[in-house]
CSV table of C-alpha atoms in Angstrom, one decimal:
chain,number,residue,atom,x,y,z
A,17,UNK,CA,-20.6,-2.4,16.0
A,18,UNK,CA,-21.4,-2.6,12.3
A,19,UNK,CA,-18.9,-2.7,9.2
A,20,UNK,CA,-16.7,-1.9,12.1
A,21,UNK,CA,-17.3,2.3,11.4
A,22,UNK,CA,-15.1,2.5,15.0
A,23,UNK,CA,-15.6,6.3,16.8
A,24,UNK,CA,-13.5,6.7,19.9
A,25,UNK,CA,-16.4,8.7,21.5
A,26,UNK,CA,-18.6,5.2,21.6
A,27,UNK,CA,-18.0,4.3,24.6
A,28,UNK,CA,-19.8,0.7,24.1
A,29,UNK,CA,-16.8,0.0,22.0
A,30,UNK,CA,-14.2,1.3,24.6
A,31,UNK,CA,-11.7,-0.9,25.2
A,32,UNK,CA,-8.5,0.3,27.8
A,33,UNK,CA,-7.2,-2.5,29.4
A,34,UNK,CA,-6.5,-6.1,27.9
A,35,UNK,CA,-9.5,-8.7,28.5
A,36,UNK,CA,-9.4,-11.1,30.6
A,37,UNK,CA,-9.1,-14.5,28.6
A,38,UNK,CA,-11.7,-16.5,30.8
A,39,UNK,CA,-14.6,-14.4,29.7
A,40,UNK,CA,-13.2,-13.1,26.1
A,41,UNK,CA,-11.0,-15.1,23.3
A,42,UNK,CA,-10.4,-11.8,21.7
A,43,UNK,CA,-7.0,-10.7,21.3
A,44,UNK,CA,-5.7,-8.3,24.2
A,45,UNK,CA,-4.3,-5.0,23.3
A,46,UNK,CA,-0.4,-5.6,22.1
A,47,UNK,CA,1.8,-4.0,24.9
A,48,UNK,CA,5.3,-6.1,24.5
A,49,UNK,CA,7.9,-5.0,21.9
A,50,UNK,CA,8.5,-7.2,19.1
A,51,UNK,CA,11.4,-7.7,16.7
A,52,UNK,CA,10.9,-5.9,13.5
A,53,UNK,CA,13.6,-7.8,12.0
A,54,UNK,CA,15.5,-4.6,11.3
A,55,UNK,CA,18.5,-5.1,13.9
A,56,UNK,CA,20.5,-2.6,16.7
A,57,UNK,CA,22.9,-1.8,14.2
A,58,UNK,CA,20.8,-0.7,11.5
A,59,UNK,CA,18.3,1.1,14.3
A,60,UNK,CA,21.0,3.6,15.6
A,61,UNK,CA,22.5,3.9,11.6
A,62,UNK,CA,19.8,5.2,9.9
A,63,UNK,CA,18.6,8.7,9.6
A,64,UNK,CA,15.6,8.8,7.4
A,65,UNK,CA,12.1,6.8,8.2
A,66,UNK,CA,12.1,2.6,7.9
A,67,UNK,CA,8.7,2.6,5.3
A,68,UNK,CA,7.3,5.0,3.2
A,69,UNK,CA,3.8,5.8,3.3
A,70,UNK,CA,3.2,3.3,0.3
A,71,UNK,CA,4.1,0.8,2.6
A,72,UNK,CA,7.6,0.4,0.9
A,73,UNK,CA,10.7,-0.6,3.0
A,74,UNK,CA,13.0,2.6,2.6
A,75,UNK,CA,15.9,0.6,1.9
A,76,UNK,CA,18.1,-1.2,-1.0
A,77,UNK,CA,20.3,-3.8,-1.7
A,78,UNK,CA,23.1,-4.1,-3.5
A,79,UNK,CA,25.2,-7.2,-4.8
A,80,UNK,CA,22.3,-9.0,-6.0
A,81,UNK,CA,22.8,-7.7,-10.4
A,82,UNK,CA,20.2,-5.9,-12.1
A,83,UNK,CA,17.5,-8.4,-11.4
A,84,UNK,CA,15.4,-7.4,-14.2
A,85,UNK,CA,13.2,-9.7,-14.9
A,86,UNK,CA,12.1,-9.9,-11.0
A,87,UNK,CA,11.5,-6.3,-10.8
A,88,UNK,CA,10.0,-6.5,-14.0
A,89,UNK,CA,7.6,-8.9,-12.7
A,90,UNK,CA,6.9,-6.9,-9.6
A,91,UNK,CA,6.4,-4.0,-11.4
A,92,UNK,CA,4.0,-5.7,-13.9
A,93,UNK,CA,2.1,-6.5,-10.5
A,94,UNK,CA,1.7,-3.0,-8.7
A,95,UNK,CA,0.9,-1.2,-11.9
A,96,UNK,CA,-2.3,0.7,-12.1
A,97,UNK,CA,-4.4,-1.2,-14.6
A,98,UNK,CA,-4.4,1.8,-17.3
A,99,UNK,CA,-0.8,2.3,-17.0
A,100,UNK,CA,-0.7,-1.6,-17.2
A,101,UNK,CA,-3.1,-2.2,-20.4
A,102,UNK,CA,-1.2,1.2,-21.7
A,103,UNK,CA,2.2,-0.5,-21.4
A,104,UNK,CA,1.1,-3.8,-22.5
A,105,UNK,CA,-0.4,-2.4,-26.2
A,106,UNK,CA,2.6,-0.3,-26.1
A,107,UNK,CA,4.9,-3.2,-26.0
A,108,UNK,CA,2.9,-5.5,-28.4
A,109,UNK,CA,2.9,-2.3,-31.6
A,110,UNK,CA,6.3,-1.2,-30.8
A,111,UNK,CA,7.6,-5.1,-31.5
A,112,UNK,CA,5.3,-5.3,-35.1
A,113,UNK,CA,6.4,-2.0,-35.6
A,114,UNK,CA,10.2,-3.3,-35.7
A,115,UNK,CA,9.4,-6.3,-37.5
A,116,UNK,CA,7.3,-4.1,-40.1
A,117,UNK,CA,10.7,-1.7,-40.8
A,118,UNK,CA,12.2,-5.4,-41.3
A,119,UNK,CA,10.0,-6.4,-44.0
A,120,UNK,CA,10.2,-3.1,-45.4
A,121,UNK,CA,14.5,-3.3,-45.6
A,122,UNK,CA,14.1,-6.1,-47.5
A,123,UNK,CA,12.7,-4.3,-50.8
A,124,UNK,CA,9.4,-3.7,-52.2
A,125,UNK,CA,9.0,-7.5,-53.7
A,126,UNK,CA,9.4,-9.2,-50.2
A,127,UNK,CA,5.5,-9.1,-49.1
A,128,UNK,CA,2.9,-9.9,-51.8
A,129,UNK,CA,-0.6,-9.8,-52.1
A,130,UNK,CA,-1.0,-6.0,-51.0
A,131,UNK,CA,-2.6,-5.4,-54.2
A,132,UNK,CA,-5.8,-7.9,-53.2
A,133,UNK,CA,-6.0,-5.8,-49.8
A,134,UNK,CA,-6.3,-2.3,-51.5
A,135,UNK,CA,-3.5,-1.4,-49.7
A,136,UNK,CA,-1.2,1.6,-51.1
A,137,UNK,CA,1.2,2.5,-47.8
A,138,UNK,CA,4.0,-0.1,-47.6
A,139,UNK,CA,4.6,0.3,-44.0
A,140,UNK,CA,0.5,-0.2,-43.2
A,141,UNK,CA,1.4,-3.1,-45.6
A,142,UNK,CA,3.8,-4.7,-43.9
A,143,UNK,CA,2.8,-4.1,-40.4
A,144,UNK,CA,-0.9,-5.8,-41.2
A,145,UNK,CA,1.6,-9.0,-42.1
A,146,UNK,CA,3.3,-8.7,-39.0
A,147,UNK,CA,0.0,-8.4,-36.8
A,148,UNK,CA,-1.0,-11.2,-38.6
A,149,UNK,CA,2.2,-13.5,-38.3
A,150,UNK,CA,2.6,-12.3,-34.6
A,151,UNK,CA,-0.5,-12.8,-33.2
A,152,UNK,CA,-1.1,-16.3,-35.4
A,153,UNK,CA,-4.8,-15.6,-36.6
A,154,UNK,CA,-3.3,-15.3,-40.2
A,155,UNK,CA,-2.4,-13.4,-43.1
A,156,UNK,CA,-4.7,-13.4,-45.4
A,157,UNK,CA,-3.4,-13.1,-49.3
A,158,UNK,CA,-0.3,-11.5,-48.2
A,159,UNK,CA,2.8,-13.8,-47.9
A,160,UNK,CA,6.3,-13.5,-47.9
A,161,UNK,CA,8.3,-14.0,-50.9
A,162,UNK,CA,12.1,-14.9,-51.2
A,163,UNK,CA,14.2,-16.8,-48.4
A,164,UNK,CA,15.0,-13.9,-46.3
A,165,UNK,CA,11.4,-12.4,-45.9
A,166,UNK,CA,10.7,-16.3,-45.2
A,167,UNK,CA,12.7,-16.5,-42.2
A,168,UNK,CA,12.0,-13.5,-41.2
A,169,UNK,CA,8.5,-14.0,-41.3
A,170,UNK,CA,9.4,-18.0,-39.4
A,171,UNK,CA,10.8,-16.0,-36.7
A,172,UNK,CA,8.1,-14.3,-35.9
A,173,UNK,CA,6.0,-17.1,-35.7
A,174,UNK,CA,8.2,-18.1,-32.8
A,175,UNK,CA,8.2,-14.7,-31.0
A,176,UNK,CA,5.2,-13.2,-31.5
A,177,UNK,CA,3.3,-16.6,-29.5
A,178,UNK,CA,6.1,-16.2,-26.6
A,179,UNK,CA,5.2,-12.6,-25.9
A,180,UNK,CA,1.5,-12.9,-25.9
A,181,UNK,CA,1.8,-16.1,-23.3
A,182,UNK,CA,3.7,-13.8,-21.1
A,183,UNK,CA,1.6,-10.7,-21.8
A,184,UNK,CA,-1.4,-12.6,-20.7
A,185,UNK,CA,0.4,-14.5,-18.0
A,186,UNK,CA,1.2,-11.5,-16.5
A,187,UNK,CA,-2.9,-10.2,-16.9
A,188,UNK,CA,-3.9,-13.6,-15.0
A,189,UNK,CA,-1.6,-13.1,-12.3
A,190,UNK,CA,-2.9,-9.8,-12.1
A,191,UNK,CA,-6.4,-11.3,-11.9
A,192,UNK,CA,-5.9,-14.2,-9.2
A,193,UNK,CA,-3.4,-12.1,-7.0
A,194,UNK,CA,-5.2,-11.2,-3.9
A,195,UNK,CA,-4.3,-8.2,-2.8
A,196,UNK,CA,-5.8,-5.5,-0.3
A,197,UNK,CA,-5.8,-1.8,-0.9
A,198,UNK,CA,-6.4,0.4,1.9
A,199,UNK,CA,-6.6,4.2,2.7
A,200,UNK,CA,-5.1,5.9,5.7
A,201,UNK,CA,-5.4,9.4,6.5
A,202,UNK,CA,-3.0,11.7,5.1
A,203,UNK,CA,-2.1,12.5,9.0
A,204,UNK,CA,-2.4,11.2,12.4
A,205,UNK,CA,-3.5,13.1,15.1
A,206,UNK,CA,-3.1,13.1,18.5
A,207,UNK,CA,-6.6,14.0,20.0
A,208,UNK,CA,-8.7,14.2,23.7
A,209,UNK,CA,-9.8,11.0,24.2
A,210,UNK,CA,-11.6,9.4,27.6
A,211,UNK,CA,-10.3,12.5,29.4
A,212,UNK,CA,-6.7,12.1,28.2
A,213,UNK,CA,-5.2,12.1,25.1
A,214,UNK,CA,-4.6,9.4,22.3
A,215,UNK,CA,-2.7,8.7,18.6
A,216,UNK,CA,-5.3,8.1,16.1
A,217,UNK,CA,-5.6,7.3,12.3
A,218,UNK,CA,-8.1,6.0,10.4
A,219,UNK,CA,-8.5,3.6,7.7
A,220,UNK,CA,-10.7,2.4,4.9
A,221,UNK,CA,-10.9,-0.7,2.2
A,222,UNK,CA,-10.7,0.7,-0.9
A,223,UNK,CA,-11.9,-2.2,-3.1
A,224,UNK,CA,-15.2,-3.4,-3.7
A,225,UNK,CA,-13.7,-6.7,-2.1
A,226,UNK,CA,-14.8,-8.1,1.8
A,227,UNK,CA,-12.1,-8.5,3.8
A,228,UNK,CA,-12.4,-9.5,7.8
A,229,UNK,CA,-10.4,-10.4,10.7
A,230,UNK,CA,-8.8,-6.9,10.6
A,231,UNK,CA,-5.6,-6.8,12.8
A,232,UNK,CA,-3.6,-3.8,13.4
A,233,UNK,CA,-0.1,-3.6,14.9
A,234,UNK,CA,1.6,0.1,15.8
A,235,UNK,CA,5.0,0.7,16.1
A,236,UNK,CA,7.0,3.4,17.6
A,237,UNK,CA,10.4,4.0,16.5
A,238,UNK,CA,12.4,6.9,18.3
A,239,UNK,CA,15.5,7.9,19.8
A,240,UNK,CA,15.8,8.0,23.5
A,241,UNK,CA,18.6,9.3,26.0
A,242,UNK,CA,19.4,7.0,28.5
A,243,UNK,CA,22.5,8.3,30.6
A,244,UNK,CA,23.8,10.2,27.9
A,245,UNK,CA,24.2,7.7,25.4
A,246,UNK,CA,21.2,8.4,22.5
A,247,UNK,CA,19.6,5.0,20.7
A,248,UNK,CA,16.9,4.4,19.0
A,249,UNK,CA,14.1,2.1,20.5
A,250,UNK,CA,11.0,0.8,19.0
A,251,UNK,CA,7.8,0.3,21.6
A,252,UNK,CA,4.4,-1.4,20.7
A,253,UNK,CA,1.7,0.4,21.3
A,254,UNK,CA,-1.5,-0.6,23.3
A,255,UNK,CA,-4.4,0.2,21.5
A,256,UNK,CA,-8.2,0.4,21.9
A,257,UNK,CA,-8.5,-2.5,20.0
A,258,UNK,CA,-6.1,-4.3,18.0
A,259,UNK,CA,-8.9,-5.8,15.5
A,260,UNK,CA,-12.1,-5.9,14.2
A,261,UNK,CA,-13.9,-8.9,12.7
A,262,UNK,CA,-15.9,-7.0,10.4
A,263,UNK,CA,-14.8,-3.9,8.1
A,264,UNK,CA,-17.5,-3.0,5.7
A,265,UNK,CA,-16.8,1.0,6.2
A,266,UNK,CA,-13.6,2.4,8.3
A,267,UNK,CA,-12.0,2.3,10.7
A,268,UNK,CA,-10.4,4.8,13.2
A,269,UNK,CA,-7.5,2.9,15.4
A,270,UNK,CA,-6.9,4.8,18.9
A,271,UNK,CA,-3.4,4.5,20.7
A,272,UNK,CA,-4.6,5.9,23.9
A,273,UNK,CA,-1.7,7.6,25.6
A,274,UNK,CA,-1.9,6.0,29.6
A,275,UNK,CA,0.2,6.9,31.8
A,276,UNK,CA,2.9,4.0,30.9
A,277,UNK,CA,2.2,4.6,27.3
A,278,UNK,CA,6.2,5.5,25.6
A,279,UNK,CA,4.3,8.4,24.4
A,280,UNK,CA,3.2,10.0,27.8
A,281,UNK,CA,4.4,13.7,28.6
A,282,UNK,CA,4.8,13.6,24.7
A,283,UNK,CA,5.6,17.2,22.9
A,284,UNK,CA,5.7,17.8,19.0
A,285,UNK,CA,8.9,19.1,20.2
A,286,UNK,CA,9.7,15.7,21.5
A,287,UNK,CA,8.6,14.1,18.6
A,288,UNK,CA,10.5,16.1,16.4
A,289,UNK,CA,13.9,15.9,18.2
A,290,UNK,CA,13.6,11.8,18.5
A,291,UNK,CA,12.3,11.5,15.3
A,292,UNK,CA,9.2,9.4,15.5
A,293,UNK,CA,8.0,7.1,13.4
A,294,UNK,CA,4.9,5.2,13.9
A,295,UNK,CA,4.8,1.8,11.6
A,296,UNK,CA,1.7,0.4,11.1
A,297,UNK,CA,1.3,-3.2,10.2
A,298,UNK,CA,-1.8,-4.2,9.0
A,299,UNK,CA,-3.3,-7.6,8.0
A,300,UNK,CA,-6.8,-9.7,7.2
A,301,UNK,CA,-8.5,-12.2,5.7
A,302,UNK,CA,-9.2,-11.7,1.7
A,303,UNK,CA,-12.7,-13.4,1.5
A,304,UNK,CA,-12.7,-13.7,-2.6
A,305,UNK,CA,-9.1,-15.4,-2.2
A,306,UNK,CA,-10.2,-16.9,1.1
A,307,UNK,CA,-6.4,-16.1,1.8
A,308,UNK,CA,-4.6,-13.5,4.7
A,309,UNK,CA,-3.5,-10.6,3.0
A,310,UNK,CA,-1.3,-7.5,4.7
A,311,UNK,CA,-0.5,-4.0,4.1
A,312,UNK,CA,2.1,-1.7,5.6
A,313,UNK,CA,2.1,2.7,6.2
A,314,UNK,CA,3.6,4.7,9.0
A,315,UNK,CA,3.5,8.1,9.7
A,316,UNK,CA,7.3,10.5,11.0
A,317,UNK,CA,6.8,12.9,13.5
A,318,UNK,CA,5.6,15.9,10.9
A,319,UNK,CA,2.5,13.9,9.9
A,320,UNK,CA,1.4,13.9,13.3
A,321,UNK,CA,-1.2,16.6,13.8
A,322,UNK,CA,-2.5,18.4,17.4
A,323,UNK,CA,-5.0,19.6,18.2
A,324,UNK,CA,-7.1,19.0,15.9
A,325,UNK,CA,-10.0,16.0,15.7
A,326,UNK,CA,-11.3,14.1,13.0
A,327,UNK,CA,-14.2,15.4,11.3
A,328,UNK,CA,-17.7,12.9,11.5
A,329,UNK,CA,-17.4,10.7,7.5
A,330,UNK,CA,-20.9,9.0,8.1
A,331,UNK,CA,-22.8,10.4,5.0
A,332,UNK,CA,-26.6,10.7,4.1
A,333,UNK,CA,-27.6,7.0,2.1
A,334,UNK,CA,-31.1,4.8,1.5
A,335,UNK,CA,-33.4,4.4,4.3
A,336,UNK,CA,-31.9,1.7,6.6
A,337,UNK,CA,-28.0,2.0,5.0
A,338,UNK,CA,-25.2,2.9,6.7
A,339,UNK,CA,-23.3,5.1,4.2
A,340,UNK,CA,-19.7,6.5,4.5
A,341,UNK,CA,-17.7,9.3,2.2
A,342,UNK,CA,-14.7,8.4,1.7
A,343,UNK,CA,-13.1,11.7,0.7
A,344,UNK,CA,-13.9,12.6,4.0
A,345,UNK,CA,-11.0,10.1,5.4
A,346,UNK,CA,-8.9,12.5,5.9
A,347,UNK,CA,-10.7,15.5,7.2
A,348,UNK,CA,-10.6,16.9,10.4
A,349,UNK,CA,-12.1,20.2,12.8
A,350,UNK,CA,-9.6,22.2,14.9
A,351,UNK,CA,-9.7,22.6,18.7
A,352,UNK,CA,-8.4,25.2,20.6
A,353,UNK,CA,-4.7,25.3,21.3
A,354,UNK,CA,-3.6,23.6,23.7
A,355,UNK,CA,-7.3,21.6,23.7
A,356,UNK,CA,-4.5,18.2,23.4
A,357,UNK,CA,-2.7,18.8,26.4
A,358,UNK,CA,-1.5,16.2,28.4
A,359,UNK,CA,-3.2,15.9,32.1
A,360,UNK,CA,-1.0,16.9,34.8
A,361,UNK,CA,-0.7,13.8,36.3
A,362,UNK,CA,0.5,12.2,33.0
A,363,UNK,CA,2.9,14.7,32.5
A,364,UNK,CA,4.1,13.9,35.5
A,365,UNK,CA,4.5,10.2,34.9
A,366,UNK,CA,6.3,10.9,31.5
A,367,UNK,CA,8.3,13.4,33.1
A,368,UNK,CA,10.0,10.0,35.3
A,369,UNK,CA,10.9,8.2,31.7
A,370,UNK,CA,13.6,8.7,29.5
A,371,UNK,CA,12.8,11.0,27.2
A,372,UNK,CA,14.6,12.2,23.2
């Protein structure tokens, strides 16, 4: 396996059932539910899906005030780096600009030295004093005349050095925040796999960044009908491998649907009227940080596709390169209807389990 490019028709890389820990350390396939912290009351309350496909919770709280400067902070964070440097600039000419109107309601007589500059425009004037007072590299011949412009001009001095600390505090923390971005295709699919069926997605690191020691956790959240009474459950799924120690290209993840798999005798009808949700927990090891990082997604029961199979993303590159296309994440090739069916004997053992 290299750069962990993970097919599901390789069958050197097929995994099915967990390995036995005398002859492999590497983790088994997760098959136990786990806690996802989110409670039985909140399960059977809420209507929508538990994360967005950002990886956002899909949730608020209230009775905590406005918290601004926090979701300032945060905000600062997960901006793109244009709208970031945009904002930033904006910030820094829309304060001068204020303190430039200031100087200018003070009359004509409270900057001097304009004359020296060749400047004729009072507010270009004024706002080359305020750069100047703001950002301390000096005014030049202009000064402030009179005790108003003075203090004025004193305040300034105190602002303009506090803003630029925590405009490039905020760049730094940017810098030295390790992070992982990763794309996942826009859909799953449900696709014939080892003469079954199976859930797959795939995934790719989308920075120039290493990262390895790629685990992957799938959760499946949906209501079920036992004797009547309808609750929603969540299940973790077994997968074909729950990690990879290398992830230079992508990565498709296989769920394969077995006959004790939640998801056996599964229907997009069934899907639909338990409203799935698939949660997909995702973490690994940052190598420029040296530091675990994680990432969240999940797909609801509409963004699961059938039959249907992902497309081949391996591209043409150098002599003795493996070489990926990344737009083609998210493509896939039809099969014939039906071509995802389940097998009759797995319909039959899903037909024994309680179903939406």
């Amino acid at each position: 396996m290299i750069g962990a490019a993970v097919h599901p028709d390789q069958r050197l890389l097929r995994v099915t059932s967990p390995p036995s820990r005398d002859t492999d350390d590497s983790p088994a396939p997760l098959t136990e539910p786990t806690d996802l912290g989110f409670g039985r009351v909140v399960a059977q309350a809420v209507r929508g899906r538990f994360l967005n496909r950002d990886g956002k919770p899909n949730s608020l709280k209230y009775g905590l005030g406005a918290q601004r400067t926090a979701r300032f902070y945060l905000a600062a964070l997960d901006a793109g780096w244009t709208a970031f440097i945009g904002w930033m600039m904006g910030v820094l000419l829309l304060l001068n600009g204020c303190f430039a109107l200031a100087y200018l309601a003070l009359g004509d007589d409270a900057l001097r030295g304009t004359q020296q500059l060749g400047l004729l425009d009072p507010f270009l004037s004024a706002f080359t004093f305020s750069v100047g007072m703001f950002t301390t590299t000096g005014t030049g011949v202009l000064y402030a005349y009179g005790p108003t412009a003075n203090w004025l001009a004193n305040f300034e001095a105190f602002v303009g050095p506090i803003t630029l600390v925590v405009a490039f505090g905020l760049l730094i923390a940017r810098l030295t925040r390790p992070r992982m971005r990763l794309g996942f295709s826009e859909s799953a699919i449900i696709a014939p796999y080892e003469g079954g069926r199976a859930l797959m997605f795939r995934i790719v690191n989308l920075q120039p960044g290493e990262v390895s020691d790629v685990r992957v956790r799938v959760n499946l959240a949906w209501f079920e009908d036992f004797g009547g009474v309808r609750e929603r459950n969540f299940h973790t799924l077994a997968l074909e491998r729950n990690s990879v120690e290398f992830f230079t290209l992508h990565w498709t993840i296989v769920a394969p649907i077995t006959a004790d798999s939640p998801l056996a005798g599964a229907t997009p009808e069934s899907l639909a009227a338990s409203q799935a949700e698939f949660l997909i927990f995702v973490d690994a090891l940052e190598q420029t940080f040296s530091t675990r990082v994680s990432t969240r997604s999940s797909y609801v029961w509409d963004e699961i596709r059938w039959d249907v199979k992902f497309a081949s993303i391996f591209a043409n590159g150098p002599d003795g390169v493996i070489a990926i296309d990344v737009e083609r994440l998210s493509r896939t090739e039809r099969l014939e209807d039906g071509a995802t069916r389940q097998p009759a004997a797995l319909e039959r053992a899903g037909a024994g389990q309680p179903r939406p």
